[in-house]
XYZ file of N, CA and C in Angstrom:
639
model
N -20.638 0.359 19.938
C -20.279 0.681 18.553
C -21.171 -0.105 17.600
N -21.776 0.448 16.606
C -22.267 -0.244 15.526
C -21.933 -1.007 14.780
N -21.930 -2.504 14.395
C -20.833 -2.902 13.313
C -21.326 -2.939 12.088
N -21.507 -1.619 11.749
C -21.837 -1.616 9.810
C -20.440 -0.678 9.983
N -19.447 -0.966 9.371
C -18.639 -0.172 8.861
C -18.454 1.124 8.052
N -17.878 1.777 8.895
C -17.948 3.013 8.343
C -17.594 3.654 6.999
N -16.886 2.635 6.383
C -16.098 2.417 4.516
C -16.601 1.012 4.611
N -16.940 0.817 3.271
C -16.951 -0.849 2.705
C -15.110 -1.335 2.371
N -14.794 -2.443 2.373
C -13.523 -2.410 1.360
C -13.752 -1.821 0.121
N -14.351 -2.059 -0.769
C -14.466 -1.489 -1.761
C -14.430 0.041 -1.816
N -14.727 0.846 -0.872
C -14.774 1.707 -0.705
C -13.437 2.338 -0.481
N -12.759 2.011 0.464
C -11.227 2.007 0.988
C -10.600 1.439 -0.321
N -10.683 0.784 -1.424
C -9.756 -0.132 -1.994
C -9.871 1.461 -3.511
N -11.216 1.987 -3.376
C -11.436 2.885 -4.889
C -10.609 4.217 -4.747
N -10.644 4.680 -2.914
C -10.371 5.911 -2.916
C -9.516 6.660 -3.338
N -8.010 6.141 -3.787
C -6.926 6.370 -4.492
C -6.099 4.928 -5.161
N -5.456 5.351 -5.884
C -5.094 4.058 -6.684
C -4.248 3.355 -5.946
N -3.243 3.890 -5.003
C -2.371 3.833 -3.993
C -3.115 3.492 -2.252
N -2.663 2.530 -1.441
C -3.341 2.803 -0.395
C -1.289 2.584 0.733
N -1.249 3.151 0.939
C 0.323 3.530 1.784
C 0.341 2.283 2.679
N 1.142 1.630 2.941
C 2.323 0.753 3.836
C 2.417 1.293 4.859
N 2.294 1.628 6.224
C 3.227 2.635 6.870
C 3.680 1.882 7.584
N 4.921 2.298 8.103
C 6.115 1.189 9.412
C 6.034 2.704 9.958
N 5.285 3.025 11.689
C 5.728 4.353 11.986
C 6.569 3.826 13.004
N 8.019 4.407 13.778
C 8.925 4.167 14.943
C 8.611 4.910 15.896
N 8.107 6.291 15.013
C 8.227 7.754 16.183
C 6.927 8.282 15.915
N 5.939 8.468 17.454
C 4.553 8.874 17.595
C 5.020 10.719 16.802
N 5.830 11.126 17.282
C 5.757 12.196 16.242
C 5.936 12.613 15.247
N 5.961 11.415 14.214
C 5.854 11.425 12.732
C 4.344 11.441 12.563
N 3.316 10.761 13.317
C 2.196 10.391 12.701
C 1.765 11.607 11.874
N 0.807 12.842 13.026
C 0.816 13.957 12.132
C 0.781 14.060 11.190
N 2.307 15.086 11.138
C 2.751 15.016 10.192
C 2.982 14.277 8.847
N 2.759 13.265 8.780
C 3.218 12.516 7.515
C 1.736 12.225 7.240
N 0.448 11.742 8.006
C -0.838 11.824 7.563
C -1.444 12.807 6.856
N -0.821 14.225 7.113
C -1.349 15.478 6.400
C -0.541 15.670 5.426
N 0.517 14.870 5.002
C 1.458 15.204 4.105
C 0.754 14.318 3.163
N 0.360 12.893 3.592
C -0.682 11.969 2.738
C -1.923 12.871 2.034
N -2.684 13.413 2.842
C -3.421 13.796 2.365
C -3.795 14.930 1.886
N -2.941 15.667 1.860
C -2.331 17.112 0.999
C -2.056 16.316 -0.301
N -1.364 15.213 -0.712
C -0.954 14.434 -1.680
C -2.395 13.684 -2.344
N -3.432 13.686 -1.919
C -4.752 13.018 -2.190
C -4.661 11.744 -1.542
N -4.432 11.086 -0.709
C -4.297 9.967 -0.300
C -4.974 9.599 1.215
N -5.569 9.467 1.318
C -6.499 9.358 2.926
C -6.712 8.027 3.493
N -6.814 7.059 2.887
C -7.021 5.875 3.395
C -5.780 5.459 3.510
N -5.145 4.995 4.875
C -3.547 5.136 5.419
C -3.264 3.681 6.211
N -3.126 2.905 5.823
C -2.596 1.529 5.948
C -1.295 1.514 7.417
N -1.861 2.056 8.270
C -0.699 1.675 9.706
C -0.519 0.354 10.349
N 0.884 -0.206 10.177
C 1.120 -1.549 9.916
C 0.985 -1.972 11.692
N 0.697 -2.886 12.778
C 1.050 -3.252 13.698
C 2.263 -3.919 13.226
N 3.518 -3.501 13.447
C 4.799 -4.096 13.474
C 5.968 -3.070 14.416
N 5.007 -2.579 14.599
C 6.200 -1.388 15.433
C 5.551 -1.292 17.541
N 6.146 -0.813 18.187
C 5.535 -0.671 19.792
C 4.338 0.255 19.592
N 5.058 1.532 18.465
C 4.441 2.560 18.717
C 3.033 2.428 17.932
N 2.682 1.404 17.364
C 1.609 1.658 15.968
C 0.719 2.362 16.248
N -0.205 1.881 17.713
C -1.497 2.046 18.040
C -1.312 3.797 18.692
N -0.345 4.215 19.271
C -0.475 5.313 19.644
C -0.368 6.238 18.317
N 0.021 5.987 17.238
C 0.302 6.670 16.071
C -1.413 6.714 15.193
N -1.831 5.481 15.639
C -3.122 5.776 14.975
C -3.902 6.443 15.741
N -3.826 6.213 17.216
C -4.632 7.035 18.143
C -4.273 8.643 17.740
N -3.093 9.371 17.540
C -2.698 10.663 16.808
C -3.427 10.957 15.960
N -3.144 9.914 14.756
C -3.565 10.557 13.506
C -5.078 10.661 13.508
N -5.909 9.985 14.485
C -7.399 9.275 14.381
C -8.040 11.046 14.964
N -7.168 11.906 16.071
C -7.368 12.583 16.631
C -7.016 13.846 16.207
N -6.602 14.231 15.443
C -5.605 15.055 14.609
C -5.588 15.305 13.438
N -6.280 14.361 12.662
C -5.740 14.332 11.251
C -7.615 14.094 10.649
N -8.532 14.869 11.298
C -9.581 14.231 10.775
C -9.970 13.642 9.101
N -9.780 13.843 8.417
C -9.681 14.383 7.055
C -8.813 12.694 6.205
N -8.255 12.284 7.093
C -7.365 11.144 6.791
C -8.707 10.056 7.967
N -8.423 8.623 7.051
C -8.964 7.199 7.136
C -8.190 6.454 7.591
N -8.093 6.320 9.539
C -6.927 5.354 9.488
C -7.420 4.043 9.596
N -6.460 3.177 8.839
C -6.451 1.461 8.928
C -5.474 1.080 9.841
N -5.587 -0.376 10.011
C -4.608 -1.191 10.718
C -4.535 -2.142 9.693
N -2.601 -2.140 9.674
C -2.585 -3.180 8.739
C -1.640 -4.093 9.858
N -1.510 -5.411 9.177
C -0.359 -6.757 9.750
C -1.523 -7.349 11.034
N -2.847 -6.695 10.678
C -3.846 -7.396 11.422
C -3.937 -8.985 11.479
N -3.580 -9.963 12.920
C -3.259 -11.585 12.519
C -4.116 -11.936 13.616
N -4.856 -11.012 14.393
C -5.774 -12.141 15.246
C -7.010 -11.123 16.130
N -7.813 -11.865 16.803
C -9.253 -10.685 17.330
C -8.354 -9.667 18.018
N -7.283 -9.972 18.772
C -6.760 -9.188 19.866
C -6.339 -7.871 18.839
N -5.265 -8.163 17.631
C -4.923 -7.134 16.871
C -6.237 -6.491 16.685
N -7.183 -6.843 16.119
C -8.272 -5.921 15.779
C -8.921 -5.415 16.762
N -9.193 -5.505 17.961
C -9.926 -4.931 18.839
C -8.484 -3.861 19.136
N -8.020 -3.949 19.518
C -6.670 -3.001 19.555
C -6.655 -1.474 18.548
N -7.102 -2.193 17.205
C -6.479 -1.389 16.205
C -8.172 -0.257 16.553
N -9.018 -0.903 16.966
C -10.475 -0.309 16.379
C -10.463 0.581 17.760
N -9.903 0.007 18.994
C -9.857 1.049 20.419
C -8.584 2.401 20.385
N -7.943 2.029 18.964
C -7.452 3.134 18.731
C -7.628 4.359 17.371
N -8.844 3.848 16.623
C -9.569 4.504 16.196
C -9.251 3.892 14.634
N -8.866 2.885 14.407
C -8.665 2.166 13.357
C -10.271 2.324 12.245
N -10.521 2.630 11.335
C -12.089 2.221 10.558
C -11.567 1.305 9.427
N -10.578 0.397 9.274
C -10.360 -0.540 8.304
C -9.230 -1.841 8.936
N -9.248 -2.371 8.142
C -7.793 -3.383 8.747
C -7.339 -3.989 7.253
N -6.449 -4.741 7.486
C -5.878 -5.422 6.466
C -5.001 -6.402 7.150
N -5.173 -7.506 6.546
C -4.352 -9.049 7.085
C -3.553 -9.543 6.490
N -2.371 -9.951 6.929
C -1.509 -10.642 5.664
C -1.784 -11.758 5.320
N -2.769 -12.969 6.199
C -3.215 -13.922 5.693
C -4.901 -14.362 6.466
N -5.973 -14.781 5.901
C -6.810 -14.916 6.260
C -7.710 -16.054 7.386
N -8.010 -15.772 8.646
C -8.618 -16.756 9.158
C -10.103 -16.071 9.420
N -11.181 -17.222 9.721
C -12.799 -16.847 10.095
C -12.245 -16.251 11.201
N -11.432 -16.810 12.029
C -11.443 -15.516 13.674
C -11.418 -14.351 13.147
N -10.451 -13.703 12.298
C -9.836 -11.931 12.354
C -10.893 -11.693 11.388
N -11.838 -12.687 10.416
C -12.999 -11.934 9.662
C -14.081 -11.538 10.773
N -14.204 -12.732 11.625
C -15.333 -12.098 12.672
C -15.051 -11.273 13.527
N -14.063 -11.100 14.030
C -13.635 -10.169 14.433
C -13.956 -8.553 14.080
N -13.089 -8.320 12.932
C -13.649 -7.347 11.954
C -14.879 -6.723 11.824
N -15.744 -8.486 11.683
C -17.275 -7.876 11.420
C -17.706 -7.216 12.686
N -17.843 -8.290 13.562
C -18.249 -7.652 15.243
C -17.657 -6.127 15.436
N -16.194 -5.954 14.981
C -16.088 -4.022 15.615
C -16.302 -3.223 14.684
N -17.114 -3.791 13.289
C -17.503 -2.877 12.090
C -16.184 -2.315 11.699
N -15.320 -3.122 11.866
C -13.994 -3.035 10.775
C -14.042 -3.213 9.520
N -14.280 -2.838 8.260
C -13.912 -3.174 6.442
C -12.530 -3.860 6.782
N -12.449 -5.475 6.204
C -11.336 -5.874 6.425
C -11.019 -6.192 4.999
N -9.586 -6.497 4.440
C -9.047 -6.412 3.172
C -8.630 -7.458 3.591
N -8.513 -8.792 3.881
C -7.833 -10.043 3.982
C -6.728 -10.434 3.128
N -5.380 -10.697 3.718
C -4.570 -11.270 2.584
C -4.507 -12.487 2.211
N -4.551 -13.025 0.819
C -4.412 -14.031 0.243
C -3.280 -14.289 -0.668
N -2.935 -15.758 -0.906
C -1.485 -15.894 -1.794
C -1.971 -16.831 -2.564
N -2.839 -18.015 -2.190
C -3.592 -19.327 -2.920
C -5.053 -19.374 -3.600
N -5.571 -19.692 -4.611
C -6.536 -19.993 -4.618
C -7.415 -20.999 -3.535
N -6.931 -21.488 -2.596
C -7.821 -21.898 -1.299
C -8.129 -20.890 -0.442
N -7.073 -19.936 -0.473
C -7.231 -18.860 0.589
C -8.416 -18.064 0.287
N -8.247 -17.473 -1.380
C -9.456 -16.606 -1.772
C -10.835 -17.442 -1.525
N -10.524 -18.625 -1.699
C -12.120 -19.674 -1.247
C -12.589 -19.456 0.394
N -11.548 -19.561 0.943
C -11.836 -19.357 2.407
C -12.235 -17.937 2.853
N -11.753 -16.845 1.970
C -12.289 -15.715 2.333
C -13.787 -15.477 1.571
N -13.774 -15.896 0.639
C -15.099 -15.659 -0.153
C -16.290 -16.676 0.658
N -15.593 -17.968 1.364
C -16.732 -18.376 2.195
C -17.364 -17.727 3.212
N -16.584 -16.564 3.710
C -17.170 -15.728 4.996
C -18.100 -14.491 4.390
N -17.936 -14.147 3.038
C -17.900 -12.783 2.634
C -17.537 -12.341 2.186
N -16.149 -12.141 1.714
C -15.781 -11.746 1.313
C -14.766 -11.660 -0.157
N -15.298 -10.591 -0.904
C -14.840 -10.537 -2.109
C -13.513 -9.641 -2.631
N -13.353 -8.400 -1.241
C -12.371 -7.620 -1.951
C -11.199 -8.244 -0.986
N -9.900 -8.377 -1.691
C -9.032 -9.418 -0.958
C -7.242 -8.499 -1.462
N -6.852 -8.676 -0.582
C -5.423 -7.832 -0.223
C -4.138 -9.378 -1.541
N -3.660 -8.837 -2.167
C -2.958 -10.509 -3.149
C -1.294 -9.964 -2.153
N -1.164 -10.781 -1.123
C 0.180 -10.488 -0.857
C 0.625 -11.800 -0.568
N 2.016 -12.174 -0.190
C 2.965 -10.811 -1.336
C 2.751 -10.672 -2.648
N 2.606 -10.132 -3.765
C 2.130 -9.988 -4.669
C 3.511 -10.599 -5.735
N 4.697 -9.734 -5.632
C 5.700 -10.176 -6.045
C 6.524 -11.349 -6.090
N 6.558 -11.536 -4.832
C 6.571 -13.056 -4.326
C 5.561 -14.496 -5.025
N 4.611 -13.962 -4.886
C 3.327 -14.984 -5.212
C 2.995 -15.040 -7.053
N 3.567 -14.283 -7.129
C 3.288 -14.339 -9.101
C 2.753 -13.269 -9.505
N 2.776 -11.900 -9.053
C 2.493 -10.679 -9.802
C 1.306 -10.709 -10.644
N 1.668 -10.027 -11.722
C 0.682 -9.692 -12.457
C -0.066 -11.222 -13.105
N 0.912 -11.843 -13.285
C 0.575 -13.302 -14.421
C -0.545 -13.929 -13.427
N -0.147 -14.227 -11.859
C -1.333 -14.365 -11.005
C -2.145 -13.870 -11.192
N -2.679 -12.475 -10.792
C -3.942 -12.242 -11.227
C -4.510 -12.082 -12.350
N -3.952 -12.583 -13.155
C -4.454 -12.753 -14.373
C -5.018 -14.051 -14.586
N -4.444 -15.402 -14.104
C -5.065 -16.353 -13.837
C -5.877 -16.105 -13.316
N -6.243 -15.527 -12.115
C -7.315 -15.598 -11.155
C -8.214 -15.423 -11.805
N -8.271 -14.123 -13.017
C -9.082 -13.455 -12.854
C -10.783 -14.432 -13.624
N -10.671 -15.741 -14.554
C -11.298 -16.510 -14.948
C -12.323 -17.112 -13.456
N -11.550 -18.351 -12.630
C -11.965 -18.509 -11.679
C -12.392 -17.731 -10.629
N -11.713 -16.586 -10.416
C -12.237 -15.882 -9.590
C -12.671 -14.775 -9.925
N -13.689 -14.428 -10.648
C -14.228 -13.419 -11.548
C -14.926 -12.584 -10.711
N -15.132 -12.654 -9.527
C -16.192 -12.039 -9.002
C -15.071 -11.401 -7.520
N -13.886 -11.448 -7.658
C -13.199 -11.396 -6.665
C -12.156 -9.803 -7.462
N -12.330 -8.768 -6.820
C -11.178 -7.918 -6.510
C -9.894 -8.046 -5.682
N -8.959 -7.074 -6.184
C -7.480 -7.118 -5.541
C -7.199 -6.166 -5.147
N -5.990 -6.094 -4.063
C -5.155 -4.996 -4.163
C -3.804 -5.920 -3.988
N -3.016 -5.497 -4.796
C -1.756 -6.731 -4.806
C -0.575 -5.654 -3.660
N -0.427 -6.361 -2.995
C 0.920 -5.349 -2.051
C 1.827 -6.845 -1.869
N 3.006 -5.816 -1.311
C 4.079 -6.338 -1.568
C 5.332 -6.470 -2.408
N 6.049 -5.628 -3.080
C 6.921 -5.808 -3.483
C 6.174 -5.200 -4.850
N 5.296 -4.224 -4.645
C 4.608 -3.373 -5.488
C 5.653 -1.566 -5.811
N 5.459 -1.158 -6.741
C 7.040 0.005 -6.422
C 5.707 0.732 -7.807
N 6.196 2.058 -7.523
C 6.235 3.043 -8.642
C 5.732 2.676 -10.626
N 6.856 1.897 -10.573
C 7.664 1.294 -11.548
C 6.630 0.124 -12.149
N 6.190 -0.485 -11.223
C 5.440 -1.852 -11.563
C 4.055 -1.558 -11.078
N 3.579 -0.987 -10.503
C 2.070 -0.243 -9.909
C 1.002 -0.253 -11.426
N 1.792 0.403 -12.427
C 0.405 0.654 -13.787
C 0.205 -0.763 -14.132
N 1.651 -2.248 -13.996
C 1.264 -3.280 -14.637
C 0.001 -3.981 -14.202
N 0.062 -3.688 -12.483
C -1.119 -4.381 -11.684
C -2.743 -3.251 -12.005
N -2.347 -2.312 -11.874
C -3.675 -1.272 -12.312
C -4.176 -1.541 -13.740
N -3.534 -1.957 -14.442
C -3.853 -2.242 -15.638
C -5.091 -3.375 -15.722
N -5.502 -4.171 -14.962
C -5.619 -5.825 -14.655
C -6.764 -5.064 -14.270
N -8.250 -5.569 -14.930
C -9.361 -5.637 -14.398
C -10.489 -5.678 -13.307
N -9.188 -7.123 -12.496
C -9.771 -7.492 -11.352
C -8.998 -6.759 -10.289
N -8.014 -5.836 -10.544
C -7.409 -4.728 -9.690
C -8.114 -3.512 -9.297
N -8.242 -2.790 -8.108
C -8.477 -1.935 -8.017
C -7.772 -0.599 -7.796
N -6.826 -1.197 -6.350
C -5.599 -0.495 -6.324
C -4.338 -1.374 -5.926
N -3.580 -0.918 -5.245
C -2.105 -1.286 -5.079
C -1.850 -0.747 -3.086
N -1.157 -1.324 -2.613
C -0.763 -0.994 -1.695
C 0.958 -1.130 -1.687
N 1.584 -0.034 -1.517
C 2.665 0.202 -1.365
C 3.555 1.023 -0.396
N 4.938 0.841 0.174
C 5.596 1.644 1.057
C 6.128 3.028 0.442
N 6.221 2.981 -0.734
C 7.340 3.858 -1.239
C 6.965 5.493 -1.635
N 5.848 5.672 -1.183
C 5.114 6.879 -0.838
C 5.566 7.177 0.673
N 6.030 6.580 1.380
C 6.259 6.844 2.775
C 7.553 6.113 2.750
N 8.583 7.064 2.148
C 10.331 6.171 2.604
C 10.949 6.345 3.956
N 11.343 5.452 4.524
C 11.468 5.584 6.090
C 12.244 6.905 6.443
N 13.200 7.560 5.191
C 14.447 8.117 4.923
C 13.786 9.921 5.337
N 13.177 9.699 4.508
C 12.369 10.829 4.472
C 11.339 11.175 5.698
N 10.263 10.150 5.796
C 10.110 10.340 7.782
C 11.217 10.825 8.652
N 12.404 10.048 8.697
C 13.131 10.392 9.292
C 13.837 11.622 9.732
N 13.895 12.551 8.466
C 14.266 14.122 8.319
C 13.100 14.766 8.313
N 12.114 14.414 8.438
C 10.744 15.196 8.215
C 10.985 15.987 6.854
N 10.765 15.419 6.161
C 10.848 15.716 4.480
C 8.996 15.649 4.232
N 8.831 16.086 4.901
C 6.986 16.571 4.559
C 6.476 16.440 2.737
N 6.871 17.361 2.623
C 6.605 17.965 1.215
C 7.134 16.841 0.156
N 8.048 15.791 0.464
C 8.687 14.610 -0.392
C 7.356 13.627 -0.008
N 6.970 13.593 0.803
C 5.690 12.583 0.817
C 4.465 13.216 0.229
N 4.136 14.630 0.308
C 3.181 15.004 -0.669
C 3.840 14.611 -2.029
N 4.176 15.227 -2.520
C 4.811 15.024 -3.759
C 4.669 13.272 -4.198
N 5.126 12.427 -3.335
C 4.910 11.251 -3.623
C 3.630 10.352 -4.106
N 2.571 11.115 -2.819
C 1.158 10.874 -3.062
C 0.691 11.501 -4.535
N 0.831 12.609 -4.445
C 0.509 13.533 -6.087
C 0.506 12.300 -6.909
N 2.061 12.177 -7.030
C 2.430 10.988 -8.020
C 1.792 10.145 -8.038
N 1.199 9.339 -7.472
C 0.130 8.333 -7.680
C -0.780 8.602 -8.202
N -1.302 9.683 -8.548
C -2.599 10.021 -8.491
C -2.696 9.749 -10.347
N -1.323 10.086 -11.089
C -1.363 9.651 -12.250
C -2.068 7.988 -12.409
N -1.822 7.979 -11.794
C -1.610 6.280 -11.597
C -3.011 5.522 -11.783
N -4.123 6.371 -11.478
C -5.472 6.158 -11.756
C -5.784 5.608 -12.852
N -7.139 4.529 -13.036
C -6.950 4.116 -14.422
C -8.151 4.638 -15.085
């Protein structure tokens, strides 16, 4: 495999204002709910390792769903990423940042979105490379007023704030300069997977799309 990545982050972070959460339980949601994403405009698809099934769900959608960008998200060490990329992963995302899961990344030409909560953390990621950086938890960690601090010292650093990001509060963080997009669950409600409510997750994605700045 080549490791120039096939999306930059930046690339993955512009494509919609929204980049989806997913928790999948059941390999036969993937599908389905990926084409429901991207019927909705939404392609770059954030599949969390927190479930048994993750990797077979991305292996689905990777196979199935050409048209859709799958990521691995809750990426915490080389093993997660070689995992996520042998199942056809082209991005990752971390909830907190070490040089292992950046080199990692780099070596399988993964675009990684690293999560950060501290201004040491964004130092430690910007020492490897990297500039576009995942702000989680976002809600937790100081929302909008955070990156608004940041945005002086760390001027040269992009976001995507997830975490405790909703509908509701999404334009306050899009609003913010050093934002690009948002990562959120609530385009994908477990409720709605659950009944195969297809058309409630298009509809959801649509909705974001206002959301553009």
């Amino acid at each position: 495999m080549s490791n120039a990545p096939a999306f930059t982050a930046l690339q993955v972070m512009q494509d919609a204002p929204v980049i989806p959460v997913i928790v999948l339980n059941d390999v036969a949601h993937a599908v389905p709910m990926a084409r429901a994403l991207v019927a909705g405009g939404v392609r770059m698809l954030e599949v969390t390792l927190r479930t048994p099934q993750a990797l077979a769900c991305m292996e689905a959608i990777a196979r199935d769903v050409p048209e859709a960008v799958v990521g691995a998200g809750t990426v915490r060490s080389k093993a997660d990423a070689q995992a996520a990329a042998n199942a056809g992963a082209r991005f990752a995302v971390s909830p907190g940042y070490t040089s292992a899961v950046g080199q990692a990344c780099r070596d399988l030409g993964l675009s990684l979105l690293p999560g950060v909560a501290t201004g040491s953390e964004i130092m430690m990621a910007q020492e490897d490379g990297f500039t576009q950086l995942k702000f989680f938890p976002a809600m937790q960690a100081g929302g909008p007023a955070m990156l608004k601090a940041w945005s002086g010292p760390f001027f040269d650093v992009k976001f995507c704030p997830t975490g405790g990001v909703t509908l509701q509060n999404a334009p306050e963080f899009l609003a913010l300069p050093n934002v690009v997009c948002v990562g959120g669950s609530w385009i994908v409600p477990a409720d709605a997977m659950a009944k195969g409510e297809w058309d409630k997750i298009t509809q959801l994605a649509k909705d974001t799309q206002a959301l553009r700045k």
